[in-house]
Every structure is written in C-alpha cells, then in structure tokens.
Amino acid sequence: MRNTDEKQDLKINGTRAGVADSTETRPEITTDAKKNSVDILILDNSSGMCAVLARHLSDLFKLNCVSCAHSDAPILETLAKLQPKILILDPAELSLSPQHDLQDFRRSVRTISARTMLFGYTARMDDAVLRGVIGAQFVGCVGKQSNLEQLEIGLMAVQSGGVYFDPGYGHLLYEVVAQDSLNNNDLLSKRERAVIILTAKGQPAKQIAKELQISAKTVETYKGRALNKLGLSNRAELLDHALTQGWLA
C-alpha cells in the first residue's frame, strides 16, 4: 500500500504539479479570488483557452470561475489556495507513473481540499483516460473536440449532484462501467454485498441486522470490510458508487 498522505511530485509535461518548495516563484492570486469562494478552477496547458473558458462559464452560470495555466504554479499549491468546488483539468496532461497514478492524485486533492470535485476536459477520448477518471472518482469527463454545450451540460449535472460523461464515449463507457461492476461484485461476499446495498439505501444498522438476522456489530463489520474493498471512505462516495452500480434502482 502506497503512502498517499505525503505531498506528491506530479508533473505536467515536465512541469511539477506537486507543492512547490520555498525557492519557486509563487503565482499571483487576484484579490477577488482570495476574498470570494471559487466555484470552478480551470487548469490547462493553454492559458488563453482556459481564461476564455473561465469567463464564459462565469457569465453562463453566474459563478466565480478562475483559470490558471499549468506553467503558472504547481497544481496542489494552487488548489490549496483557492479550494474550488470543481476542478476542471485534462487528466491526459498529468505526467503520472505506476507509483503515483491518477487515484493518488485524487487522494492528494481530497487531503488538500475535501470539497473539490474533479471534472475531466480532455483531448484524449480513449479507454485509458476513461478508466483512469472513473477509477479516480471524477464526477465527469468531456472531450475538448465536442461541442462546448457538452461541458455546460456536464457542469449543470454535477452542480445538481449528478455525474456526466461525454456521449462520445458511447459503448466504451458501458463496457468500462460493466467490467468495473463485475470486478467490484467479485470483491464482496454475499453478506458484505447485502449489507452495503442496504446501507446505501439509507437503512440503519439495527434495521439491517434485523432484516439479515445478524447482530448490529456484525453489520458494522461487514460494512467496514465492503467499504475497504471498494476503496470508499464515506457515505457520499458510497452513494455515488451505488448509483453507478444500479443498486438503488
């Protein structure tokens, strides 16, 4: 098990994405960004593109949207300063490795800014990127080559508590989700699966214990094991997972 608590030295096309040391130049954060809560932070290699996109989304949603080019500052340092509700970035621009993958990046983001949700805006619409963003619990992903309306629809869905993936993924999305579902189901025992589904539906431990004819303590044991196996840490993550798996239908 890798130590995911330490700050990571991720790179973006050769540029560090981890927390900068004291000798590096710090980016200038505007007074407005400091004073006001940032709703959406857009990071991209193209400073012009993300600046234009930030202005467009600010006008469209009447939200505080901020843009930052990758070269301006390490990602995690910028994230720590702004604490956005949604972070839009291209996962394909992150130079990751088997030792520090996209899931590690997600855990670092969660440690620094627990409220931040990740949304992909990528030039690569392939299997690797899709599997990566789903595994790292992105709330959505849209292709840069798609109509801008797809990004707008995706952000509206996320702000309403949903998830959204570009229709361009088509059958690929179905295949990835179906395969992940099979893999996750194989991880859980029959009891663990029953307990975690009932928990996701909002039933308290005592009620689950009565229904399954086991003790409430055993229910908590099964629930803990299931959450650990699925890599989930709280009820919000469990609910998202349950919706993806179709457990609440």
mmCIF file of C-alpha atoms in Angstrom:
data_model
loop_
_atom_site.group_PDB
_atom_site.id
_atom_site.type_symbol
_atom_site.label_atom_id
_atom_site.label_comp_id
_atom_site.label_asym_id
_atom_site.label_seq_id
_atom_site.Cartn_x
_atom_site.Cartn_y
_atom_site.Cartn_z
ATOM 1 C CA MET A 1 0.000 0.000 0.000
ATOM 2 C CA ARG A 2 1.486 3.350 -1.050
ATOM 3 C CA ASN A 3 1.657 6.244 1.390
ATOM 4 C CA THR A 4 -0.915 8.575 -0.111
ATOM 5 C CA ASP A 5 -0.723 11.197 2.638
ATOM 6 C CA GLU A 6 2.564 12.712 1.513
ATOM 7 C CA LYS A 7 2.585 15.610 -0.978
ATOM 8 C CA GLN A 8 3.264 14.246 -4.439
ATOM 9 C CA ASP A 9 5.732 15.479 -7.044
ATOM 10 C CA LEU A 10 3.442 15.041 -10.025
ATOM 11 C CA LYS A 11 4.378 16.606 -13.334
ATOM 12 C CA ILE A 12 2.521 18.108 -16.232
ATOM 13 C CA ASN A 13 4.522 17.807 -19.452
ATOM 14 C CA GLY A 14 7.684 18.160 -17.408
ATOM 15 C CA THR A 15 6.335 20.793 -15.016
ATOM 16 C CA ARG A 16 5.880 19.956 -11.351
ATOM 17 C CA ALA A 17 2.321 19.594 -10.182
ATOM 18 C CA GLY A 18 3.107 18.945 -6.521
ATOM 19 C CA VAL A 19 3.559 21.527 -3.773
ATOM 20 C CA ALA A 20 6.387 23.900 -4.678
ATOM 21 C CA ASP A 21 9.378 24.475 -2.428
ATOM 22 C CA SER A 22 10.251 27.861 -0.984
ATOM 23 C CA THR A 23 12.620 28.812 -3.828
ATOM 24 C CA GLU A 24 9.995 28.623 -6.574
ATOM 25 C CA THR A 25 8.090 31.637 -7.860
ATOM 26 C CA ARG A 26 4.609 31.795 -6.430
ATOM 27 C CA PRO A 27 1.664 32.698 -8.684
ATOM 28 C CA GLU A 28 -0.236 35.910 -8.131
ATOM 29 C CA ILE A 29 -3.763 35.191 -6.949
ATOM 30 C CA THR A 30 -6.163 38.056 -7.528
ATOM 31 C CA THR A 31 -7.803 39.819 -4.592
ATOM 32 C CA ASP A 32 -11.229 38.710 -5.814
ATOM 33 C CA ALA A 33 -10.132 35.081 -5.866
ATOM 34 C CA LYS A 34 -8.858 35.394 -2.294
ATOM 35 C CA LYS A 35 -11.987 37.108 -0.985
ATOM 36 C CA ASN A 36 -14.610 35.041 -2.741
ATOM 37 C CA SER A 37 -15.168 31.333 -2.700
ATOM 38 C CA VAL A 38 -14.017 29.836 -6.003
ATOM 39 C CA ASP A 39 -16.714 27.702 -7.599
ATOM 40 C CA ILE A 40 -14.743 26.418 -10.594
ATOM 41 C CA LEU A 41 -10.979 26.310 -11.185
ATOM 42 C CA ILE A 42 -9.848 25.529 -14.736
ATOM 43 C CA LEU A 43 -6.300 24.259 -15.326
ATOM 44 C CA ASP A 44 -4.863 23.694 -18.784
ATOM 45 C CA ASN A 45 -1.640 23.961 -20.781
ATOM 46 C CA SER A 46 -3.294 26.695 -22.855
ATOM 47 C CA SER A 47 -3.615 29.823 -20.722
ATOM 48 C CA GLY A 48 -5.663 31.580 -23.408
ATOM 49 C CA MET A 49 -8.162 28.759 -23.737
ATOM 50 C CA CYS A 50 -8.789 28.325 -20.017
ATOM 51 C CA ALA A 51 -9.072 32.119 -19.486
ATOM 52 C CA VAL A 52 -11.720 32.400 -22.190
ATOM 53 C CA LEU A 53 -13.498 29.319 -20.850
ATOM 54 C CA ALA A 54 -13.486 30.721 -17.305
ATOM 55 C CA ARG A 55 -15.086 33.976 -18.476
ATOM 56 C CA HIS A 56 -17.700 32.070 -20.472
ATOM 57 C CA LEU A 57 -18.668 29.822 -17.553
ATOM 58 C CA SER A 58 -18.712 32.771 -15.138
ATOM 59 C CA ASP A 59 -21.182 34.606 -17.379
ATOM 60 C CA LEU A 60 -23.262 31.489 -18.065
ATOM 61 C CA PHE A 61 -23.627 30.153 -14.519
ATOM 62 C CA LYS A 62 -23.044 33.404 -12.582
ATOM 63 C CA LEU A 63 -20.307 31.630 -10.638
ATOM 64 C CA ASN A 64 -16.794 32.593 -9.598
ATOM 65 C CA CYS A 65 -14.646 30.789 -12.183
ATOM 66 C CA VAL A 66 -10.859 31.122 -12.125
ATOM 67 C CA SER A 67 -8.321 29.933 -14.711
ATOM 68 C CA CYS A 68 -4.661 29.034 -14.291
ATOM 69 C CA ALA A 69 -2.129 27.767 -16.836
ATOM 70 C CA HIS A 70 -0.140 24.721 -15.759
ATOM 71 C CA SER A 71 3.098 26.645 -16.063
ATOM 72 C CA ASP A 72 1.997 29.297 -13.562
ATOM 73 C CA ALA A 73 2.199 27.170 -10.409
ATOM 74 C CA PRO A 74 2.151 23.611 -9.045
ATOM 75 C CA ILE A 75 -1.416 22.262 -9.146
ATOM 76 C CA LEU A 76 -1.702 21.261 -5.499
ATOM 77 C CA GLU A 77 -0.399 24.610 -4.285
ATOM 78 C CA THR A 78 -2.950 26.462 -6.411
ATOM 79 C CA LEU A 79 -5.643 24.107 -5.179
ATOM 80 C CA ALA A 80 -4.709 24.732 -1.543
ATOM 81 C CA LYS A 81 -5.024 28.496 -2.054
ATOM 82 C CA LEU A 82 -8.305 28.524 -3.953
ATOM 83 C CA GLN A 83 -10.197 25.469 -2.604
ATOM 84 C CA PRO A 84 -12.575 25.291 -5.614
ATOM 85 C CA LYS A 85 -15.788 23.316 -5.603
ATOM 86 C CA ILE A 86 -14.977 21.910 -9.063
ATOM 87 C CA LEU A 87 -11.533 21.452 -10.597
ATOM 88 C CA ILE A 88 -11.547 21.110 -14.386
ATOM 89 C CA LEU A 89 -8.390 19.677 -15.922
ATOM 90 C CA ASP A 90 -7.154 17.343 -18.630
ATOM 91 C CA PRO A 91 -6.046 14.090 -16.955
ATOM 92 C CA ALA A 92 -4.012 13.261 -20.065
ATOM 93 C CA GLU A 93 -1.768 16.265 -19.333
ATOM 94 C CA LEU A 94 -0.718 14.836 -15.971
ATOM 95 C CA SER A 95 2.610 13.006 -16.206
ATOM 96 C CA LEU A 96 1.851 10.144 -13.839
ATOM 97 C CA SER A 97 3.506 6.826 -13.067
ATOM 98 C CA PRO A 98 2.585 3.436 -11.544
ATOM 99 C CA GLN A 99 3.935 4.803 -8.244
ATOM 100 C CA HIS A 100 1.841 7.996 -8.404
ATOM 101 C CA ASP A 101 -1.223 7.397 -10.542
ATOM 102 C CA LEU A 102 -4.465 9.307 -11.070
ATOM 103 C CA GLN A 103 -6.039 7.764 -7.966
ATOM 104 C CA ASP A 104 -3.095 9.005 -5.895
ATOM 105 C CA PHE A 105 -3.625 12.464 -7.376
ATOM 106 C CA ARG A 106 -7.314 12.290 -6.376
ATOM 107 C CA ARG A 107 -6.366 11.350 -2.824
ATOM 108 C CA SER A 108 -3.930 14.287 -2.654
ATOM 109 C CA VAL A 109 -6.668 16.620 -3.877
ATOM 110 C CA ARG A 110 -9.066 15.270 -1.241
ATOM 111 C CA THR A 111 -6.474 15.806 1.507
ATOM 112 C CA ILE A 112 -5.880 19.408 0.475
ATOM 113 C CA SER A 113 -9.452 20.385 -0.423
ATOM 114 C CA ALA A 114 -12.113 17.908 0.685
ATOM 115 C CA ARG A 115 -14.900 19.763 -1.118
ATOM 116 C CA THR A 116 -13.240 19.723 -4.546
ATOM 117 C CA MET A 117 -14.734 17.519 -7.263
ATOM 118 C CA LEU A 118 -12.686 16.583 -10.330
ATOM 119 C CA PHE A 119 -14.063 17.033 -13.840
ATOM 120 C CA GLY A 120 -12.113 15.986 -16.916
ATOM 121 C CA TYR A 121 -11.883 18.163 -20.031
ATOM 122 C CA THR A 122 -9.607 16.192 -22.297
ATOM 123 C CA ALA A 123 -8.240 15.989 -25.819
ATOM 124 C CA ARG A 124 -7.970 12.212 -25.447
ATOM 125 C CA MET A 125 -11.198 10.244 -25.644
ATOM 126 C CA ASP A 126 -9.799 6.751 -25.223
ATOM 127 C CA ASP A 127 -10.118 3.704 -22.987
ATOM 128 C CA ALA A 128 -7.123 4.573 -20.790
ATOM 129 C CA VAL A 129 -8.377 8.052 -19.926
ATOM 130 C CA LEU A 130 -11.922 6.844 -19.309
ATOM 131 C CA ARG A 131 -10.795 4.044 -16.991
ATOM 132 C CA GLY A 132 -8.484 6.468 -15.219
ATOM 133 C CA VAL A 133 -11.117 9.112 -14.484
ATOM 134 C CA ILE A 134 -13.695 6.542 -13.370
ATOM 135 C CA GLY A 135 -11.142 4.857 -11.098
ATOM 136 C CA ALA A 136 -10.146 8.229 -9.637
ATOM 137 C CA GLN A 137 -13.810 9.118 -8.997
ATOM 138 C CA PHE A 138 -14.056 12.071 -11.369
ATOM 139 C CA VAL A 139 -17.625 13.348 -11.466
ATOM 140 C CA GLY A 140 -17.491 13.654 -15.239
ATOM 141 C CA CYS A 141 -15.386 13.910 -18.359
ATOM 142 C CA VAL A 142 -15.967 15.695 -21.669
ATOM 143 C CA GLY A 143 -13.862 15.814 -24.823
ATOM 144 C CA LYS A 144 -12.368 19.128 -25.951
ATOM 145 C CA GLN A 145 -13.355 18.269 -29.501
ATOM 146 C CA SER A 146 -17.025 18.075 -28.505
ATOM 147 C CA ASN A 147 -19.429 20.985 -28.703
ATOM 148 C CA LEU A 148 -18.965 23.364 -25.748
ATOM 149 C CA GLU A 149 -22.561 22.593 -24.841
ATOM 150 C CA GLN A 150 -21.432 19.163 -23.607
ATOM 151 C CA LEU A 151 -19.216 20.802 -20.989
ATOM 152 C CA GLU A 152 -22.046 23.119 -19.968
ATOM 153 C CA ILE A 153 -24.471 20.189 -19.611
ATOM 154 C CA GLY A 154 -21.890 18.245 -17.636
ATOM 155 C CA LEU A 155 -21.284 21.066 -15.173
ATOM 156 C CA MET A 156 -25.007 21.599 -14.697
ATOM 157 C CA ALA A 157 -25.381 17.890 -13.911
ATOM 158 C CA VAL A 158 -22.510 17.967 -11.415
ATOM 159 C CA GLN A 159 -23.854 21.073 -9.661
ATOM 160 C CA SER A 160 -27.145 19.202 -9.241
ATOM 161 C CA GLY A 161 -25.347 16.292 -7.567
ATOM 162 C CA GLY A 162 -25.055 14.055 -10.636
ATOM 163 C CA VAL A 163 -22.278 12.803 -12.900
ATOM 164 C CA TYR A 164 -21.808 13.298 -16.637
ATOM 165 C CA PHE A 165 -19.707 11.678 -19.342
ATOM 166 C CA ASP A 166 -19.422 12.776 -22.942
ATOM 167 C CA PRO A 167 -21.824 10.845 -25.218
ATOM 168 C CA GLY A 168 -18.802 10.410 -27.481
ATOM 169 C CA TYR A 169 -17.595 7.668 -25.149
ATOM 170 C CA GLY A 170 -20.653 5.680 -26.249
ATOM 171 C CA HIS A 171 -20.279 1.905 -25.953
ATOM 172 C CA LEU A 172 -16.849 2.337 -24.364
ATOM 173 C CA LEU A 173 -18.397 3.861 -21.248
ATOM 174 C CA TYR A 174 -20.871 0.988 -20.991
ATOM 175 C CA GLU A 175 -18.080 -1.589 -21.315
ATOM 176 C CA VAL A 176 -15.877 0.068 -18.675
ATOM 177 C CA VAL A 177 -18.699 0.512 -16.146
ATOM 178 C CA ALA A 178 -19.960 -3.043 -16.745
ATOM 179 C CA GLN A 179 -16.484 -4.503 -16.276
ATOM 180 C CA ASP A 180 -15.869 -2.461 -13.131
ATOM 181 C CA SER A 181 -19.233 -3.630 -11.803
ATOM 182 C CA LEU A 182 -18.289 -7.267 -12.333
ATOM 183 C CA ASN A 183 -14.900 -6.753 -10.707
ATOM 184 C CA ASN A 184 -16.410 -4.975 -7.690
ATOM 185 C CA ASN A 185 -19.087 -7.618 -7.265
ATOM 186 C CA ASP A 186 -16.402 -10.311 -7.228
ATOM 187 C CA LEU A 187 -14.657 -8.485 -4.383
ATOM 188 C CA LEU A 188 -17.594 -8.714 -1.994
ATOM 189 C CA SER A 189 -19.003 -11.690 -0.188
ATOM 190 C CA LYS A 190 -22.754 -12.271 -0.318
ATOM 191 C CA ARG A 191 -23.223 -10.777 3.171
ATOM 192 C CA GLU A 192 -20.953 -7.794 2.524
ATOM 193 C CA ARG A 193 -22.851 -7.010 -0.659
ATOM 194 C CA ALA A 194 -26.238 -7.259 1.080
ATOM 195 C CA VAL A 195 -25.132 -5.015 3.946
ATOM 196 C CA ILE A 196 -23.526 -2.370 1.740
ATOM 197 C CA ILE A 197 -26.536 -2.153 -0.583
ATOM 198 C CA LEU A 198 -28.943 -1.727 2.338
ATOM 199 C CA THR A 199 -26.592 0.859 3.843
ATOM 200 C CA ALA A 200 -26.524 2.766 0.553
ATOM 201 C CA LYS A 201 -30.340 2.762 0.611
ATOM 202 C CA GLY A 202 -30.217 4.550 3.941
ATOM 203 C CA GLN A 203 -31.189 1.751 6.310
ATOM 204 C CA PRO A 204 -29.660 1.988 9.821
ATOM 205 C CA ALA A 205 -27.505 -0.817 11.196
ATOM 206 C CA LYS A 206 -30.211 -2.077 13.587
ATOM 207 C CA GLN A 207 -32.752 -2.417 10.795
ATOM 208 C CA ILE A 208 -30.228 -4.191 8.547
ATOM 209 C CA ALA A 209 -29.344 -6.527 11.414
ATOM 210 C CA LYS A 210 -32.993 -7.406 11.916
ATOM 211 C CA GLU A 211 -33.585 -7.999 8.198
ATOM 212 C CA LEU A 212 -30.480 -10.189 7.761
ATOM 213 C CA GLN A 213 -30.853 -11.808 11.196
ATOM 214 C CA ILE A 214 -27.382 -10.852 12.385
ATOM 215 C CA SER A 215 -26.136 -8.515 15.110
ATOM 216 C CA ALA A 216 -25.680 -4.790 14.598
ATOM 217 C CA LYS A 217 -21.978 -5.225 15.388
ATOM 218 C CA THR A 218 -21.672 -7.797 12.604
ATOM 219 C CA VAL A 219 -23.397 -5.362 10.255
ATOM 220 C CA GLU A 220 -20.743 -2.740 11.023
ATOM 221 C CA THR A 221 -18.011 -5.325 10.434
ATOM 222 C CA TYR A 222 -19.401 -6.289 7.026
ATOM 223 C CA LYS A 223 -19.899 -2.640 6.103
ATOM 224 C CA GLY A 224 -16.318 -1.762 7.060
ATOM 225 C CA ARG A 225 -14.924 -4.646 5.029
ATOM 226 C CA ALA A 226 -17.029 -3.752 1.990
ATOM 227 C CA LEU A 227 -16.063 -0.072 2.068
ATOM 228 C CA ASN A 228 -12.401 -1.007 2.378
ATOM 229 C CA LYS A 229 -12.570 -3.460 -0.532
ATOM 230 C CA LEU A 230 -14.313 -0.898 -2.747
ATOM 231 C CA GLY A 231 -11.924 1.886 -1.790
ATOM 232 C CA LEU A 232 -14.699 4.071 -0.371
ATOM 233 C CA SER A 233 -14.309 6.248 2.704
ATOM 234 C CA ASN A 234 -17.643 7.949 3.388
ATOM 235 C CA ARG A 235 -21.382 7.885 2.700
ATOM 236 C CA ALA A 236 -21.163 10.336 -0.200
ATOM 237 C CA GLU A 237 -18.714 8.071 -2.029
ATOM 238 C CA LEU A 238 -20.869 5.043 -1.242
ATOM 239 C CA LEU A 239 -23.938 6.780 -2.666
ATOM 240 C CA ASP A 240 -22.084 7.683 -5.875
ATOM 241 C CA HIS A 241 -20.871 4.101 -6.182
ATOM 242 C CA ALA A 242 -24.350 2.702 -5.540
ATOM 243 C CA LEU A 243 -25.826 4.916 -8.252
ATOM 244 C CA THR A 244 -23.155 3.792 -10.715
ATOM 245 C CA GLN A 245 -23.782 0.151 -9.896
ATOM 246 C CA GLY A 246 -27.567 0.490 -10.160
ATOM 247 C CA TRP A 247 -28.083 -0.657 -6.561
ATOM 248 C CA LEU A 248 -30.711 1.997 -5.862
ATOM 249 C CA ALA A 249 -32.979 1.108 -8.766
#
